[in-house]
Short mmCIF file of C-alpha atoms in Angstrom, two decimals:
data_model
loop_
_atom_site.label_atom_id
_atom_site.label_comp_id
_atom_site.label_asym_id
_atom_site.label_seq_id
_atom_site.Cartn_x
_atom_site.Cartn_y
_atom_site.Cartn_z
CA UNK E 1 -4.85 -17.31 14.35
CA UNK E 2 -2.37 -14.84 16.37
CA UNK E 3 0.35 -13.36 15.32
CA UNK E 4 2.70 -16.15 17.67
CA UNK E 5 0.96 -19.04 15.55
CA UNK E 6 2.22 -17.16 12.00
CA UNK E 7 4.00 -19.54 9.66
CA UNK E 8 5.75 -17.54 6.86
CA UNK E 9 5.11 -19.33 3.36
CA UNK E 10 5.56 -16.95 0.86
CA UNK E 11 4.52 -18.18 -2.51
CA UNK E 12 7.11 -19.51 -5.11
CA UNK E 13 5.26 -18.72 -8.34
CA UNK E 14 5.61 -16.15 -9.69
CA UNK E 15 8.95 -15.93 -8.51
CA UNK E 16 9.72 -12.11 -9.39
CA UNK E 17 6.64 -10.79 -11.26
CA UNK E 18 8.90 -7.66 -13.54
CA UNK E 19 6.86 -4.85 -14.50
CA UNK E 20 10.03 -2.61 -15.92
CA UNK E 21 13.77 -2.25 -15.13
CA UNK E 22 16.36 0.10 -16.53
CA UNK E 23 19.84 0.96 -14.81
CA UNK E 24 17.90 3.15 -12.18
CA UNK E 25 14.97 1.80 -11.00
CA UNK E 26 12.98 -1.89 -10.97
CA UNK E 27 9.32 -2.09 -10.70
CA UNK E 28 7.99 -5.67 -9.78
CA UNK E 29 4.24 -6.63 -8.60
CA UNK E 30 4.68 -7.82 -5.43
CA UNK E 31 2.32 -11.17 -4.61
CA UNK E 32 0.61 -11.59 -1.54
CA UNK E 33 2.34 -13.03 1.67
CA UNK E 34 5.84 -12.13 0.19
CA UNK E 35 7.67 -9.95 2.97
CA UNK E 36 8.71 -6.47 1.04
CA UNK E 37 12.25 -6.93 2.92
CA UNK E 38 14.02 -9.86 5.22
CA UNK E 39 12.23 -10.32 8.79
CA UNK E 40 14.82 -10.78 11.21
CA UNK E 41 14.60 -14.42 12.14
CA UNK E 42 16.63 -16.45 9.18
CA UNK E 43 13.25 -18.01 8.12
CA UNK E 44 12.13 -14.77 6.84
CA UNK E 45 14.96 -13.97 4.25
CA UNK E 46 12.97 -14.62 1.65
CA UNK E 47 11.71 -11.15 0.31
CA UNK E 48 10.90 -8.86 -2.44
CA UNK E 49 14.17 -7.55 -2.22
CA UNK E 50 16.18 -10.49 -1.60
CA UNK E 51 14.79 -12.36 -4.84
CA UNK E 52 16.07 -8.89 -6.96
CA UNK E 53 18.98 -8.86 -5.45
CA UNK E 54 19.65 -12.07 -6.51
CA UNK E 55 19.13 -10.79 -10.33
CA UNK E 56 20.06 -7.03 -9.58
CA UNK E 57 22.72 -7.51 -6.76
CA UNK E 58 23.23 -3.36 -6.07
CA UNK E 59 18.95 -3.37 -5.70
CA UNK E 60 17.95 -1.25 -2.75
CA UNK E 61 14.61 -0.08 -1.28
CA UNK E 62 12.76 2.69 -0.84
CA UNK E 63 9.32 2.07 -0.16
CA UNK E 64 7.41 -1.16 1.47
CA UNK E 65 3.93 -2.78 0.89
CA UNK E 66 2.50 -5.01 3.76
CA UNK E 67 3.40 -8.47 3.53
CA UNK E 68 -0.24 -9.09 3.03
CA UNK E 69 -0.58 -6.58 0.08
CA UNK E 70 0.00 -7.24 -3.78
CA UNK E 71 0.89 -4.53 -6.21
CA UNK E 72 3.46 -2.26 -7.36
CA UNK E 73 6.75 -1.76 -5.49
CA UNK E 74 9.89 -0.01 -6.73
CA UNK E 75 13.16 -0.33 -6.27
CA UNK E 76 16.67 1.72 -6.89
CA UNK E 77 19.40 0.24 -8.53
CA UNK E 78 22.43 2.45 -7.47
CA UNK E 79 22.84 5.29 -4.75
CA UNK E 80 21.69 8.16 -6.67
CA UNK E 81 18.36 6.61 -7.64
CA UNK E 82 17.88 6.07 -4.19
CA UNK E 83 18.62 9.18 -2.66
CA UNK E 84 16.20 10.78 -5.31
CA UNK E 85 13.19 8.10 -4.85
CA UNK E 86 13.90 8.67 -1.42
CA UNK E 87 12.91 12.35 -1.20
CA UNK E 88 10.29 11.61 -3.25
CA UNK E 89 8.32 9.14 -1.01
CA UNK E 90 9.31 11.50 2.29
CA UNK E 91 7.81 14.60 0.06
CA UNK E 92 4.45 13.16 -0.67
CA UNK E 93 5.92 13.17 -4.34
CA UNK E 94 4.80 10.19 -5.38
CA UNK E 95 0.94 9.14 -6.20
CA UNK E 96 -0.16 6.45 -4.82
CA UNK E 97 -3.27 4.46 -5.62
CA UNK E 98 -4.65 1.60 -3.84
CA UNK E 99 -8.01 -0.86 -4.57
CA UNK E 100 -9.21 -3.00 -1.22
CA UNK E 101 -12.88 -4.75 -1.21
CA UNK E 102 -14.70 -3.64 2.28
CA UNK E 103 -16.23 -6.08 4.39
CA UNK E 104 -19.53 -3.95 4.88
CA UNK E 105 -20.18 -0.74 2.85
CA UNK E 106 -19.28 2.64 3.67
CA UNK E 107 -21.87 5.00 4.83
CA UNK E 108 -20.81 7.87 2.52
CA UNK E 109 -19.45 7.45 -1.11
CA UNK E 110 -16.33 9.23 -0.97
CA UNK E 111 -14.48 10.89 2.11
CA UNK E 112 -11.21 11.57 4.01
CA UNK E 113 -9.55 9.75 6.79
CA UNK E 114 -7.86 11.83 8.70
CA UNK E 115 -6.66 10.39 11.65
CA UNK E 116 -3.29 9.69 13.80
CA UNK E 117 -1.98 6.61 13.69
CA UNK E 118 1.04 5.61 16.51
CA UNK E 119 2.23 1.39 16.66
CA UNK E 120 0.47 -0.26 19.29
CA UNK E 121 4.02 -0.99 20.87
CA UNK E 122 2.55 -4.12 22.99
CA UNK E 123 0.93 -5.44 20.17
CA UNK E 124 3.38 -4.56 17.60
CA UNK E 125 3.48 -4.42 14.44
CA UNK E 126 -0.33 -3.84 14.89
CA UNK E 127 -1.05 0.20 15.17
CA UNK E 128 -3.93 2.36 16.85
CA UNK E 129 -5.39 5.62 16.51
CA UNK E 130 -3.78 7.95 19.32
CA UNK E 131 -5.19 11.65 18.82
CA UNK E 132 -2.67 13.04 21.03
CA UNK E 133 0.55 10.90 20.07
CA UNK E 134 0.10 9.76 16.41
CA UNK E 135 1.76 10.68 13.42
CA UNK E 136 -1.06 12.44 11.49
CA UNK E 137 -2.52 10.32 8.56
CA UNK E 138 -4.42 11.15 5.56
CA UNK E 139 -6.21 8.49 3.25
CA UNK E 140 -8.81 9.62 0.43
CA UNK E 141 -11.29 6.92 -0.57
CA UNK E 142 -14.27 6.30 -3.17
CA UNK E 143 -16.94 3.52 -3.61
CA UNK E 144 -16.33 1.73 -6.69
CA UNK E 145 -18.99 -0.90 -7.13
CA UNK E 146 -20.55 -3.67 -4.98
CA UNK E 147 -18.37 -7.03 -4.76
CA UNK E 148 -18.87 -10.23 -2.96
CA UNK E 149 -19.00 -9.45 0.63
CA UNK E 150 -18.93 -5.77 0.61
CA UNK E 151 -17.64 -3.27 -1.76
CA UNK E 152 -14.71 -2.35 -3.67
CA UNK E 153 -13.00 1.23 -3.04
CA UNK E 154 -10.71 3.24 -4.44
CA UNK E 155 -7.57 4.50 -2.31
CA UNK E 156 -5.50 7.29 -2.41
CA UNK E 157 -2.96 7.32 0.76
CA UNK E 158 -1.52 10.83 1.08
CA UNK E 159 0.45 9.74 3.85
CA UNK E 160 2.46 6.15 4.10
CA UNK E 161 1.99 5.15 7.71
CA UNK E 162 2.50 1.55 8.62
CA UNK E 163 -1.35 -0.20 8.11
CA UNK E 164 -2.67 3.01 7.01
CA UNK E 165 -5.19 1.70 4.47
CA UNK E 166 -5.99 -1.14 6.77
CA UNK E 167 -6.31 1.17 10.26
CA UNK E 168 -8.59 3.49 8.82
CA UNK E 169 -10.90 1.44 6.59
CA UNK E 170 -11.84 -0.36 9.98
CA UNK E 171 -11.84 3.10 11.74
CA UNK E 172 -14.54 3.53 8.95
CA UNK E 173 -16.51 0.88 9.89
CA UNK E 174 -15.88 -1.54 7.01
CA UNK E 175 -12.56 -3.55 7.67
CA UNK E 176 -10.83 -4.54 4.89
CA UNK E 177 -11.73 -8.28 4.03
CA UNK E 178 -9.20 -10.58 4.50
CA UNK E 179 -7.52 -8.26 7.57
CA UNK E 180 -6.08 -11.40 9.93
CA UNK E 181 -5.09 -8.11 12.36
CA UNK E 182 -8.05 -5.04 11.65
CA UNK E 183 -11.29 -7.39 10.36
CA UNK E 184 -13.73 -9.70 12.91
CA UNK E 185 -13.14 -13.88 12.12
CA UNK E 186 -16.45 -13.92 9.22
CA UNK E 187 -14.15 -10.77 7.10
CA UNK E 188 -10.90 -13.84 7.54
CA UNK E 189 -12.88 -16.76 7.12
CA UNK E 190 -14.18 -15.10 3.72
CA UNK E 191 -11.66 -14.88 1.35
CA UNK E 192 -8.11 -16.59 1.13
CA UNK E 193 -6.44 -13.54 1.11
CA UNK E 194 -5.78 -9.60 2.21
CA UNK E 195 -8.09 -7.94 -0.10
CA UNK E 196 -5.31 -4.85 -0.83
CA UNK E 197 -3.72 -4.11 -3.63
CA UNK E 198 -1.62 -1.29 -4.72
CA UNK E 199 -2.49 -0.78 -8.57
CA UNK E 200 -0.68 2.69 -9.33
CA UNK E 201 2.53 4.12 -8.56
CA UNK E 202 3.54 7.77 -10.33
CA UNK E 203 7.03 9.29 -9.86
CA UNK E 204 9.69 11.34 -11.30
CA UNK E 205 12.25 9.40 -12.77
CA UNK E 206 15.51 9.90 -11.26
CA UNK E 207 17.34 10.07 -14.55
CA UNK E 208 14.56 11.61 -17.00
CA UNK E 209 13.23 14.00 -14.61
CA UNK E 210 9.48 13.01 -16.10
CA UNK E 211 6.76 11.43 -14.14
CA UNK E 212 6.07 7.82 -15.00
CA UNK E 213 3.36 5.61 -14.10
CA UNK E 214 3.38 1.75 -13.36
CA UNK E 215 0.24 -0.32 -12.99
CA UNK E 216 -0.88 -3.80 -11.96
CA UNK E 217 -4.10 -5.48 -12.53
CA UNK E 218 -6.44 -6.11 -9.63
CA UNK E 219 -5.87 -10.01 -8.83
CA UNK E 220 -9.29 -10.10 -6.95
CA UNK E 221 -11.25 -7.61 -9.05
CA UNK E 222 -12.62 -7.48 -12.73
CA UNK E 223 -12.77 -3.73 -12.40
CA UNK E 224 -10.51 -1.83 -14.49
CA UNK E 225 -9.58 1.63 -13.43
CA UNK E 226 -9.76 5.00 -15.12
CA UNK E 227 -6.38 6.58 -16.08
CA UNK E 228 -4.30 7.62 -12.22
CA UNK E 229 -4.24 11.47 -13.05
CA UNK E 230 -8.33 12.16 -13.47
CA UNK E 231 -8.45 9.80 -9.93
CA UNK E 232 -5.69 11.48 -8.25
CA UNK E 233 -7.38 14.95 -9.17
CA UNK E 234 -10.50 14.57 -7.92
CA UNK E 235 -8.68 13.11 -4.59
CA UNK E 236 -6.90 16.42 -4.39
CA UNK E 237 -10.23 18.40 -5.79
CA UNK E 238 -11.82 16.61 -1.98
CA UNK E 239 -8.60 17.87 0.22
CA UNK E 240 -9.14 21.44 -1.33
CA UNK E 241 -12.55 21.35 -0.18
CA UNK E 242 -11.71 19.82 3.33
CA UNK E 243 -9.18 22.71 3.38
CA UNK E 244 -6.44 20.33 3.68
CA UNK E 245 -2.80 21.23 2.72
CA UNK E 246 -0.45 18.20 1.73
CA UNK E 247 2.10 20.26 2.59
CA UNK E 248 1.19 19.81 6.11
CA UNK E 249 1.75 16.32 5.99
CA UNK E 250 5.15 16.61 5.27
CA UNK E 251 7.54 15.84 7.85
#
């Protein structure tokens, strides 16, 4: 299939998955092949955000997941909230953790991506690595265990480029099954869906001022993650001895 023969069906059940709301934020679980926000042909209104708005009409966003990709997503629920979730996101505040099953199996455990990413403007909304161009991209990643097909990682994106996860798990070698854009026809042909799914989202509440965590179980996994601080530790414990800043990711 190519991207001119797409159909967009997002699914009607569940409708709007809740995983918490208060006057500041709402955190759904976003299913697979639900647009994070309205496409720009009428047929793609239908959206993460348009079915909260419909419950929480002042509901704004301030990340995205692929359309492809499950999991977490937030949202802010006035101006303030947004402006502070914001600067979180563009500060590589937030701690991200994402679980994808490979087609293939890495040749190392554990490692870092680091490689520019720039959209393949011809091809768009594909991207491609451009060492000269990109935006510089940073992905941690761990072997989990062996699953149908390949193997199940772990994912920590330090960076939020658009396809990130999905660029550089095929840059690895081992596309991410289900990838209708990054994965060869036998990784499609597989599974019924993107194997991606965003599990863990920590950030600072912009109320509270404490960090709070929201999970989501993985819908193609029966692994069940350790707690997001011990992961996102030894993530950072790899960058340290890459001698890689985070800082110097930040735009």
């Amino acid at each position: 299939m190519t991207l001119r023969d797409f159909v967009y069906r997002p699914p009607a059940r569940p409708y709007l998955p809740l995983l918490y709301v208060d006057d500041h934020i709402v955190v759904i679980n976003k299913p697979s092949g639900l647009l994070s926000v309205p496409g720009k042909e009428k047929a793609h209104l239908d959206s993460a955000w348009y079915r909260a708005s419909r419950v929480f009409p002042s509901v704004s966003v301030v990340h995205r997941l692929d359309m492809a990709t499950s999991g977490v997503l937030v949202l802010a629920r006035n101006k303030a909230a947004h402006k502070h979730l914001s600067y979180q996101f563009a500060n590589r505040i937030t701690h991200k953790r994402y679980y994808a099953r490979l087609f293939g199996e890495p040749d190392a455990d554990k490692g870092i991506m680091n490689i520019p990413l720039i959209v393949d403007y011809p091809n768009r909304p594909l991207q491609k690595v451009d060492w000269e161009n990109g935006k510089p991209s940073l992905t941690c990643y761990k072997v989990i265990q062996p699953e149908p097909f390949g193997m199940l990682v772990e994912l920590h994106p330090i960076t939020g480029r658009s396809h990130q996860l999905r660029v550089h798990m095929r840059e690895l070698g081992t596309p991410i099954l289900g990838d209708r854009l990054y994965s060869p026809v036998e990784s499609v042909k597989a599974v019924t869906r993107l194997q991606l799914h965003a599990q863990t989202i920590n950030f600072v509440h912009p109320l509270t001022g404490k960090r709070i965590s929201f999970s989501a179980p993985i819908p193609f996994s029966q692994y069940s993650p350790l707690c997001l601080k011990e992961t996102y530790t030894e993530a950072k414990e790899m960058l340290i001895q890459h001698d890689i800043e985070i800082s110097d990711f930040i735009e």
